[in-house]
CSV table of C-alpha atoms in Angstrom, one decimal:
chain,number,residue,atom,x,y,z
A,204,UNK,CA,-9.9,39.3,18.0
A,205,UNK,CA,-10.0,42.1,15.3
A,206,UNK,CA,-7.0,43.5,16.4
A,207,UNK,CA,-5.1,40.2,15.5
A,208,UNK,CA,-6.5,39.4,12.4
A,209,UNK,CA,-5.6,43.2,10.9
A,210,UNK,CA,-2.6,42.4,12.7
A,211,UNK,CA,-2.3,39.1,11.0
A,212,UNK,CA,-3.7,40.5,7.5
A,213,UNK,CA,-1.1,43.4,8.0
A,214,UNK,CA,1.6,40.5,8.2
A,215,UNK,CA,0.2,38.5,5.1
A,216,UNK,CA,0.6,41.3,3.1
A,217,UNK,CA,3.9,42.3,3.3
A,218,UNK,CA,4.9,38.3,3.4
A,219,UNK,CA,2.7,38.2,0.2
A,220,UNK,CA,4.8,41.3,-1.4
A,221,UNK,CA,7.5,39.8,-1.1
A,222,UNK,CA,6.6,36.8,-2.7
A,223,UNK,CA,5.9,38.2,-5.7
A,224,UNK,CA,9.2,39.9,-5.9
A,225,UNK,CA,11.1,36.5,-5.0
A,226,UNK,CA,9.0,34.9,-8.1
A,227,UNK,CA,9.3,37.6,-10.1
A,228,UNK,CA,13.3,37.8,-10.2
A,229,UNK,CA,13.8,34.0,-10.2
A,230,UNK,CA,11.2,34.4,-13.3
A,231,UNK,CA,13.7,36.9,-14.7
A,232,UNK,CA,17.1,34.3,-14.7
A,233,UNK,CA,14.8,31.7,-16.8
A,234,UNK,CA,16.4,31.2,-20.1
A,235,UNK,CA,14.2,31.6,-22.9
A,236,UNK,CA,11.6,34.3,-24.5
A,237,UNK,CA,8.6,33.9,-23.2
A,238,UNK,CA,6.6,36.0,-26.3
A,239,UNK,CA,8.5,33.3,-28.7
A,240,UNK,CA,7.1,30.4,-26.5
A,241,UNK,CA,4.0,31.8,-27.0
A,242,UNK,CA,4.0,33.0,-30.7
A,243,UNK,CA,5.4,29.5,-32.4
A,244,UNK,CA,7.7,29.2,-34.7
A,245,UNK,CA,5.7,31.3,-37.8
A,246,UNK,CA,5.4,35.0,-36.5
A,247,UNK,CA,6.5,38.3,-38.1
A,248,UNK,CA,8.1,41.3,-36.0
A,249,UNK,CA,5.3,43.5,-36.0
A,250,UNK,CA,3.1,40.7,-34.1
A,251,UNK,CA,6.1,39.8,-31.7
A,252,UNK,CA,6.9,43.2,-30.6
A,253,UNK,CA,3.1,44.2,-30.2
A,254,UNK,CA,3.2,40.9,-27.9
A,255,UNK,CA,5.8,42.4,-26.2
A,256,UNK,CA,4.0,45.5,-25.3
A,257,UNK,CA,0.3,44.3,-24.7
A,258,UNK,CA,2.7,42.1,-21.8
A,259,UNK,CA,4.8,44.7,-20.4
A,260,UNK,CA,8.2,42.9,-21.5
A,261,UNK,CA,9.4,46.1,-23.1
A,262,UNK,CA,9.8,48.0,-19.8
A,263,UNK,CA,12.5,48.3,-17.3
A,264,UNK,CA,12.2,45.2,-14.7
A,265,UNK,CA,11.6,47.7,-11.7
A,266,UNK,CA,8.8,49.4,-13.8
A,267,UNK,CA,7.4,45.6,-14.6
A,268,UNK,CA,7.1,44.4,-11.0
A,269,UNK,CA,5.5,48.1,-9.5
A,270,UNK,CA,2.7,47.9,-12.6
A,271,UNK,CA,2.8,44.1,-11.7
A,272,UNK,CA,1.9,44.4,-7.9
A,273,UNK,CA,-0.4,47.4,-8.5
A,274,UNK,CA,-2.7,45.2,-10.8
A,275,UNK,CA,-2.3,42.8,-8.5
A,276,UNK,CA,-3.9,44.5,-5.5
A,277,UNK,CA,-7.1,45.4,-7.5
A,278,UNK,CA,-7.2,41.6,-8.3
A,279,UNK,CA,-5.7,41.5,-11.8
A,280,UNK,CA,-3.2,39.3,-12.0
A,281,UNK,CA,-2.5,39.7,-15.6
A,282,UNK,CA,-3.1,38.2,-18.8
A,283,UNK,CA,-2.2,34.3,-20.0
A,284,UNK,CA,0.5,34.7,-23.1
A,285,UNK,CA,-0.5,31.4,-24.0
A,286,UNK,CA,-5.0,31.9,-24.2
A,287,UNK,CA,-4.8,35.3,-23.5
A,288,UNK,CA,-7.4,35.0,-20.6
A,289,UNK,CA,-7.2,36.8,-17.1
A,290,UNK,CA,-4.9,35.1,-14.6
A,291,UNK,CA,-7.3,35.6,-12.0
A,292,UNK,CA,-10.4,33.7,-14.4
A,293,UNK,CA,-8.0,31.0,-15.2
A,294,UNK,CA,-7.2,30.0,-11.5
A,295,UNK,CA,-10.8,30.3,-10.2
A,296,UNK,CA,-11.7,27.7,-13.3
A,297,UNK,CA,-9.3,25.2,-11.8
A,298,UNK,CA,-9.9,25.7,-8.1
A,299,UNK,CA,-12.9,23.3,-7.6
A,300,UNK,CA,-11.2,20.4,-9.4
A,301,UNK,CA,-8.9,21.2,-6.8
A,302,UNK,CA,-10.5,21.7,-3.6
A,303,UNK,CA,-12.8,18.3,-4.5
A,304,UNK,CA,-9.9,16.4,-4.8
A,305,UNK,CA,-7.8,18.5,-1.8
A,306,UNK,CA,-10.8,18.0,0.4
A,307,UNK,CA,-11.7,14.6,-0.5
A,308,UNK,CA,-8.0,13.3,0.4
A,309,UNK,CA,-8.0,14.9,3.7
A,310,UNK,CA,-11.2,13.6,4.8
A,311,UNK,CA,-9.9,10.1,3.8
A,312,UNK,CA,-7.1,11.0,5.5
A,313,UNK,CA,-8.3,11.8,8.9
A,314,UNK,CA,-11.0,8.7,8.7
A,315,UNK,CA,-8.1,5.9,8.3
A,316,UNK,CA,-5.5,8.3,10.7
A,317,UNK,CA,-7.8,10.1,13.7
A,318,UNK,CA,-9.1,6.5,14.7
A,319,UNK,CA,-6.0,4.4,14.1
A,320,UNK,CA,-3.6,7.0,15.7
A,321,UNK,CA,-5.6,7.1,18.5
A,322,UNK,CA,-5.9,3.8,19.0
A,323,UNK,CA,-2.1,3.1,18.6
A,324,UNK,CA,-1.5,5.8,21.5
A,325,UNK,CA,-3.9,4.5,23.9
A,326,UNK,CA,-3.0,0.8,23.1
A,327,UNK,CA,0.9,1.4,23.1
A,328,UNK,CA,2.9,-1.5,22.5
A,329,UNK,CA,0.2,-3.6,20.7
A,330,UNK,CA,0.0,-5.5,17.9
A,331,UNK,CA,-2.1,-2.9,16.7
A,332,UNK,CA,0.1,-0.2,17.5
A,333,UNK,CA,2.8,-2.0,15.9
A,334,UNK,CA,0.7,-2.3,13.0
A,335,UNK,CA,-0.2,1.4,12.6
A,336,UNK,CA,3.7,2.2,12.7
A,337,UNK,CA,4.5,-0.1,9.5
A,338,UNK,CA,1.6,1.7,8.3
A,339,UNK,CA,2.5,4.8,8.6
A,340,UNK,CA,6.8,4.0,7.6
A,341,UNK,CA,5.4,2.6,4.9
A,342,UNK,CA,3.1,5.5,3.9
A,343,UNK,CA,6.0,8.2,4.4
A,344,UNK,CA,8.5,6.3,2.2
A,345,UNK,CA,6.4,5.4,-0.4
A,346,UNK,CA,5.3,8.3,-2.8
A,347,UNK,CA,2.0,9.0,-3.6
A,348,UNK,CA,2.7,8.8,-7.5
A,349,UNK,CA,4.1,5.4,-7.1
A,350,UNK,CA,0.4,4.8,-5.0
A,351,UNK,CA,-1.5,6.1,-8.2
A,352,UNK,CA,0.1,4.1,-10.8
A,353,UNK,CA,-0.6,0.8,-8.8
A,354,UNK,CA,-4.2,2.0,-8.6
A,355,UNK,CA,-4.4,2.7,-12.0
A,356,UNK,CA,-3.3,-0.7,-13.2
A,357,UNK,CA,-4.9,-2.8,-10.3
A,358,UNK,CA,-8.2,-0.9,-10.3
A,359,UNK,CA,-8.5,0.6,-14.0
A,360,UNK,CA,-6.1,-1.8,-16.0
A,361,UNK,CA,-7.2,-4.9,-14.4
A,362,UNK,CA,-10.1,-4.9,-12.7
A,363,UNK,CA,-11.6,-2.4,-14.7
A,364,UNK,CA,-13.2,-1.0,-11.7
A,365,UNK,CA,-12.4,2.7,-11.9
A,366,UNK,CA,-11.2,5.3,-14.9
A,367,UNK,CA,-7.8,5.8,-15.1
A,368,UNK,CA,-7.6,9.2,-15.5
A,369,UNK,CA,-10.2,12.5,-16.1
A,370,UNK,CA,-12.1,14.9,-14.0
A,371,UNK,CA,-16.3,15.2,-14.5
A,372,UNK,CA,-17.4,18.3,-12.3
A,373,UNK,CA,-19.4,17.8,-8.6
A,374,UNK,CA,-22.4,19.3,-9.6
A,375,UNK,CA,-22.3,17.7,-13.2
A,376,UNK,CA,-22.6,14.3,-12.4
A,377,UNK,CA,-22.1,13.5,-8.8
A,378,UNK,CA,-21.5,10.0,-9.5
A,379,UNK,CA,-18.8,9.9,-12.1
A,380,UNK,CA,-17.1,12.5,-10.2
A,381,UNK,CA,-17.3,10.1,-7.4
A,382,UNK,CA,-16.2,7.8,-10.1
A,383,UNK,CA,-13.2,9.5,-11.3
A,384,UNK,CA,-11.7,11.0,-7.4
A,385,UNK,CA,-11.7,7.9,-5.8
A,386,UNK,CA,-7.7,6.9,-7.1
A,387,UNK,CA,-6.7,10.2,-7.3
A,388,UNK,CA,-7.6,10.9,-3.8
A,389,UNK,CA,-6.6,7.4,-2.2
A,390,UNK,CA,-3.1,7.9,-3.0
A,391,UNK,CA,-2.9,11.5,-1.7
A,392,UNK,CA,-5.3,10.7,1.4
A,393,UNK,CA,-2.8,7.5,2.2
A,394,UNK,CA,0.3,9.2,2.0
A,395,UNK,CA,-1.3,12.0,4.2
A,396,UNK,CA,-3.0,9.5,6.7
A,397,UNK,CA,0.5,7.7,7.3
A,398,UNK,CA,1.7,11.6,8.6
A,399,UNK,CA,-1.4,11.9,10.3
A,400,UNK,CA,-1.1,9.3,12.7
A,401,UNK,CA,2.3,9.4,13.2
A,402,UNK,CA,1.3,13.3,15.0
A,403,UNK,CA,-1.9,11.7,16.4
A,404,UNK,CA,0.0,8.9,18.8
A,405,UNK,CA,2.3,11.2,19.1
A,406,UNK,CA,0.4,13.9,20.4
A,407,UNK,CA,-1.9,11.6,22.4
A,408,UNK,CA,1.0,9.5,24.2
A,409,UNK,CA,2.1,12.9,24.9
A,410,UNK,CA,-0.7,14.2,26.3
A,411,UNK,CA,-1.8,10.6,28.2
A,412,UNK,CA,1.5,11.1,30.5
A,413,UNK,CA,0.0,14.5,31.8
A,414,UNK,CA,-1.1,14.8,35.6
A,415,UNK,CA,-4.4,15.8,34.7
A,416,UNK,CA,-4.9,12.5,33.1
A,417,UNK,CA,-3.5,10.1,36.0
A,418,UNK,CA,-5.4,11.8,38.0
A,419,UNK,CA,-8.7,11.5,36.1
A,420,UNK,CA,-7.8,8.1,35.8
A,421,UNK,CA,-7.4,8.1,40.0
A,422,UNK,CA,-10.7,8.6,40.7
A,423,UNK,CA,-11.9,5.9,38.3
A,424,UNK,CA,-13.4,7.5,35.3
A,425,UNK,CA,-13.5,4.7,32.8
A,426,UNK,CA,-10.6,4.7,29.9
A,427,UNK,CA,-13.2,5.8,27.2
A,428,UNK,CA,-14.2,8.6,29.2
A,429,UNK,CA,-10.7,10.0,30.0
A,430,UNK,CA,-10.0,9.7,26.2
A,431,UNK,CA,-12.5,11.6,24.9
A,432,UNK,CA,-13.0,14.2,28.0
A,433,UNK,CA,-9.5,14.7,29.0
A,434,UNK,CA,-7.1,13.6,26.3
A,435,UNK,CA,-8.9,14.3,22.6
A,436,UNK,CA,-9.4,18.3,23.4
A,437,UNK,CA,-5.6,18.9,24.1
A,438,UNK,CA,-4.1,16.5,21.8
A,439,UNK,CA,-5.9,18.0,19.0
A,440,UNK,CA,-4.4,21.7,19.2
A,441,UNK,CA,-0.9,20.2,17.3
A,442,UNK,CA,-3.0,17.7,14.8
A,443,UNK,CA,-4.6,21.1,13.7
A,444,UNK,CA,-1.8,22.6,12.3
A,445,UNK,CA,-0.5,19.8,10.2
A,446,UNK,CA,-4.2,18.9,9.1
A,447,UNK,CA,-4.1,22.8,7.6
A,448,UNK,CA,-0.8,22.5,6.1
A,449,UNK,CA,-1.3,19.3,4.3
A,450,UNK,CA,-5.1,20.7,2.7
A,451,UNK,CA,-3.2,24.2,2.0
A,452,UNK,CA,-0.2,21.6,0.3
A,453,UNK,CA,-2.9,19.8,-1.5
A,454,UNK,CA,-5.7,22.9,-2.4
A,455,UNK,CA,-1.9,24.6,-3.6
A,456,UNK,CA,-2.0,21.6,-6.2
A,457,UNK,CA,-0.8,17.8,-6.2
A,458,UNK,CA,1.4,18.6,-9.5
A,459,UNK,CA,2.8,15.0,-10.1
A,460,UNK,CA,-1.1,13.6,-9.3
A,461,UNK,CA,-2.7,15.7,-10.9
A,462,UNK,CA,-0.8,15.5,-13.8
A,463,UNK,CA,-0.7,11.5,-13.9
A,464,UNK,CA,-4.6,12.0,-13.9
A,465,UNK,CA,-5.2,13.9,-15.7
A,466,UNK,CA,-6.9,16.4,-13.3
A,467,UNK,CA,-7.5,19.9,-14.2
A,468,UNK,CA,-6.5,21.8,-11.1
A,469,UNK,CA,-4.0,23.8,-9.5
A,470,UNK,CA,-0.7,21.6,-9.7
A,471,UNK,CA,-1.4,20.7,-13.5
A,472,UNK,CA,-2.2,24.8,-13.9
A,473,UNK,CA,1.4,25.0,-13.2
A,474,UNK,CA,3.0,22.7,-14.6
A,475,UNK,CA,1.5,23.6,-17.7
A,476,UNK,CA,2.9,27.2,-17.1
A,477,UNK,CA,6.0,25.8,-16.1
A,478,UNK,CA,6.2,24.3,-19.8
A,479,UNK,CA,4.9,26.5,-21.7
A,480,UNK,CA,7.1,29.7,-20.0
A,481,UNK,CA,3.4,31.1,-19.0
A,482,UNK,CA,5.0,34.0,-16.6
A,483,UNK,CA,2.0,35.6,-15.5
A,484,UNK,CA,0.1,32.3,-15.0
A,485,UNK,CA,3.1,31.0,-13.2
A,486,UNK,CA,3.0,34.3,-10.6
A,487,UNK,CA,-0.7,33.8,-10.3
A,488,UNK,CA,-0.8,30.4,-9.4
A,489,UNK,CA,1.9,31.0,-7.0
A,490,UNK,CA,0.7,33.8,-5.6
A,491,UNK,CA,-2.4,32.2,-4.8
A,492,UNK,CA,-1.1,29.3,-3.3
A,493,UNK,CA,1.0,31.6,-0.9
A,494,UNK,CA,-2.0,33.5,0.3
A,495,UNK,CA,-3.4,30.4,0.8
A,496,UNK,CA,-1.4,29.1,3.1
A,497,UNK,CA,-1.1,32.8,5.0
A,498,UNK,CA,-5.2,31.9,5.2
A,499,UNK,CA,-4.7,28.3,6.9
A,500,UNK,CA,-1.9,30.1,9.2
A,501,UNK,CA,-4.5,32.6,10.6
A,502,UNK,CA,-7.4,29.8,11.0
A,503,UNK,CA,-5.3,27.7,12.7
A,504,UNK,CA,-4.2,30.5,15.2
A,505,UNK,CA,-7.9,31.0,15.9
A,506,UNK,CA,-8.6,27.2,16.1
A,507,UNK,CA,-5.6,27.1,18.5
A,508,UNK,CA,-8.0,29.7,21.1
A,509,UNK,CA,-11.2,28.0,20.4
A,510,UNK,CA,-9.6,24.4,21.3
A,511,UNK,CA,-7.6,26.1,24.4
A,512,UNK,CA,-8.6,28.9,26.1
A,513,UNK,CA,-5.6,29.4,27.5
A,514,UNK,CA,-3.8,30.2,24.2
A,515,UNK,CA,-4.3,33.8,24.1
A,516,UNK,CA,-4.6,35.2,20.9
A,517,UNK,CA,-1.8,38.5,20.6
């Protein structure tokens, strides 16, 4: 087990590096002066070339991207042009907005998918089977910002149920941020419950036409008890995978949501960036999103021997 995950964290690091330098020279064709961006339009010389060289711009781009990735592996991921605080303090700020949101969406997810995917498989050809397919068509095609404007004016506009927009932290106030997740979340969580079951029945249907199970089902073990004994442990091992790609997709930031919510994470981080021609903030944020989804990679890998013994771990 330690010799794969150094093996693993060996990998990630060179797959990081190279992210950085990708970034970095797309960064580069850009058009547009960052420092000016930053400055305004009332600035003299002096202040834009000292600008210049508190950032680095005035160096060679080979000498930028080495003193770039050596700050980088002590943690210092630069300085915002725009606030002119740490890249690294800046990203942690918006994280939890992030993760409650992330996390919150996937467990909505997997309440409406695991049981109605499930379901679906094991009664194949059903009404509710045919059901949980419209669902889930209907879930893929429709995008999750068209979901969170129909929230908005049903449930904020109209019913005056909900806010339409804002972020209050967990451990402020527990029940405004309650409050303020629920539309945010439903239309991530929907759009990632209709790809959610669509995996589930298929993984179960799949695994429900193995030996093992017709045999199981031979010797008269009841239907409930094959499901959850013989059929839930080995359909699971796929579901993981796409479970930790959608939380690393969502934790990596929800742009369009989180922008149409007004949410201070991750996706409106970058947008913002994006905008403003924030370079470094830009290379942190997608930096950390890349690592991020190196981290769900390994997890999953270990899941994958936990779930199945017989998936070595090399």
């Amino acid at each position: 087990m330690t010799r794969f995950v150094l093996r693993r964290l060996l990998q990630s690091a060179v797959v990081l590096l190279g992210v950085t330098l990708v970034v970095f020279l797309l960064l580069q064709l850009v058009p547009g002066d960052p420092v000016r961006v930053a400055l305004g339009t009332r600035f003299d010389q002096q202040t834009y070339d000292a600008l210049r060289e508190r950032s680095g711009l005035d160096r060679p781009l080979v000498a930028q991207y080495v003193s770039y990735v050596g700050h980088a592996l002590t943690g210092d991921l630069g300085v915002s042009f725009r606030s002119g605080q740490p890249v690294t303090t800046i990203v942690l700020e918006r994280l939890p907005a992030t993760l409650s949101l992330a996390v919150t969406a996937v467990l909505l997810a997997l309440l409406v998918a695991f049981p109605l995917g499930v379901l679906s498989a094991v009664r194949s050809g059903s009404a509710l089977d045919h059901a949980a397919r419209v669902f889930s068509q209907f879930g893929v095609s429709v995008p999750d910002f068209w979901m969170g404007i129909m929230g908005i004016l049903l449930f904020a506009g109209v019913l005056g149920w909900l806010p339409p927009s804002g972020y209050v932290a967990l451990t402020e106030d527990p029940a405004r941020w309650a409050s303020h997740v629920i539309l945010p979340a439903t239309a991530v969580g929907l759009v990632t419950a209709s790809i959610l079951t669509r995996f589930i029945r298929s993984s179960v249907l799949e695994v429900l036409s193995e030996d093992y199970v017709r045999t199981a089902e031979a010797k008269g073990l009841r239907a409930r008890v094959v499901v959850v004994r013989h059929v839930l442990r080995n359909a699971l091992i796929p579901v993981v995978t796409v479970v930790a790609v959608q939380l690393a997709s969502l934790v990596g930031g929800v742009i369009v949501i989180e922008v149409l919510f007004a949410w201070p994470g991750v996706g409106r981080l970058t947008y913002d960036a994006v905008q403003a021609r924030d370079y470094p903030v830009l290379q942190g944020a997608v930096l950390f999103v890349a690592a991020l989804f190196l981290l769900m990679n390994l997890l999953v890998d270990v899941l994958y021997a936990r779930l199945d013994p017989r998936i070595g771990l090399r």
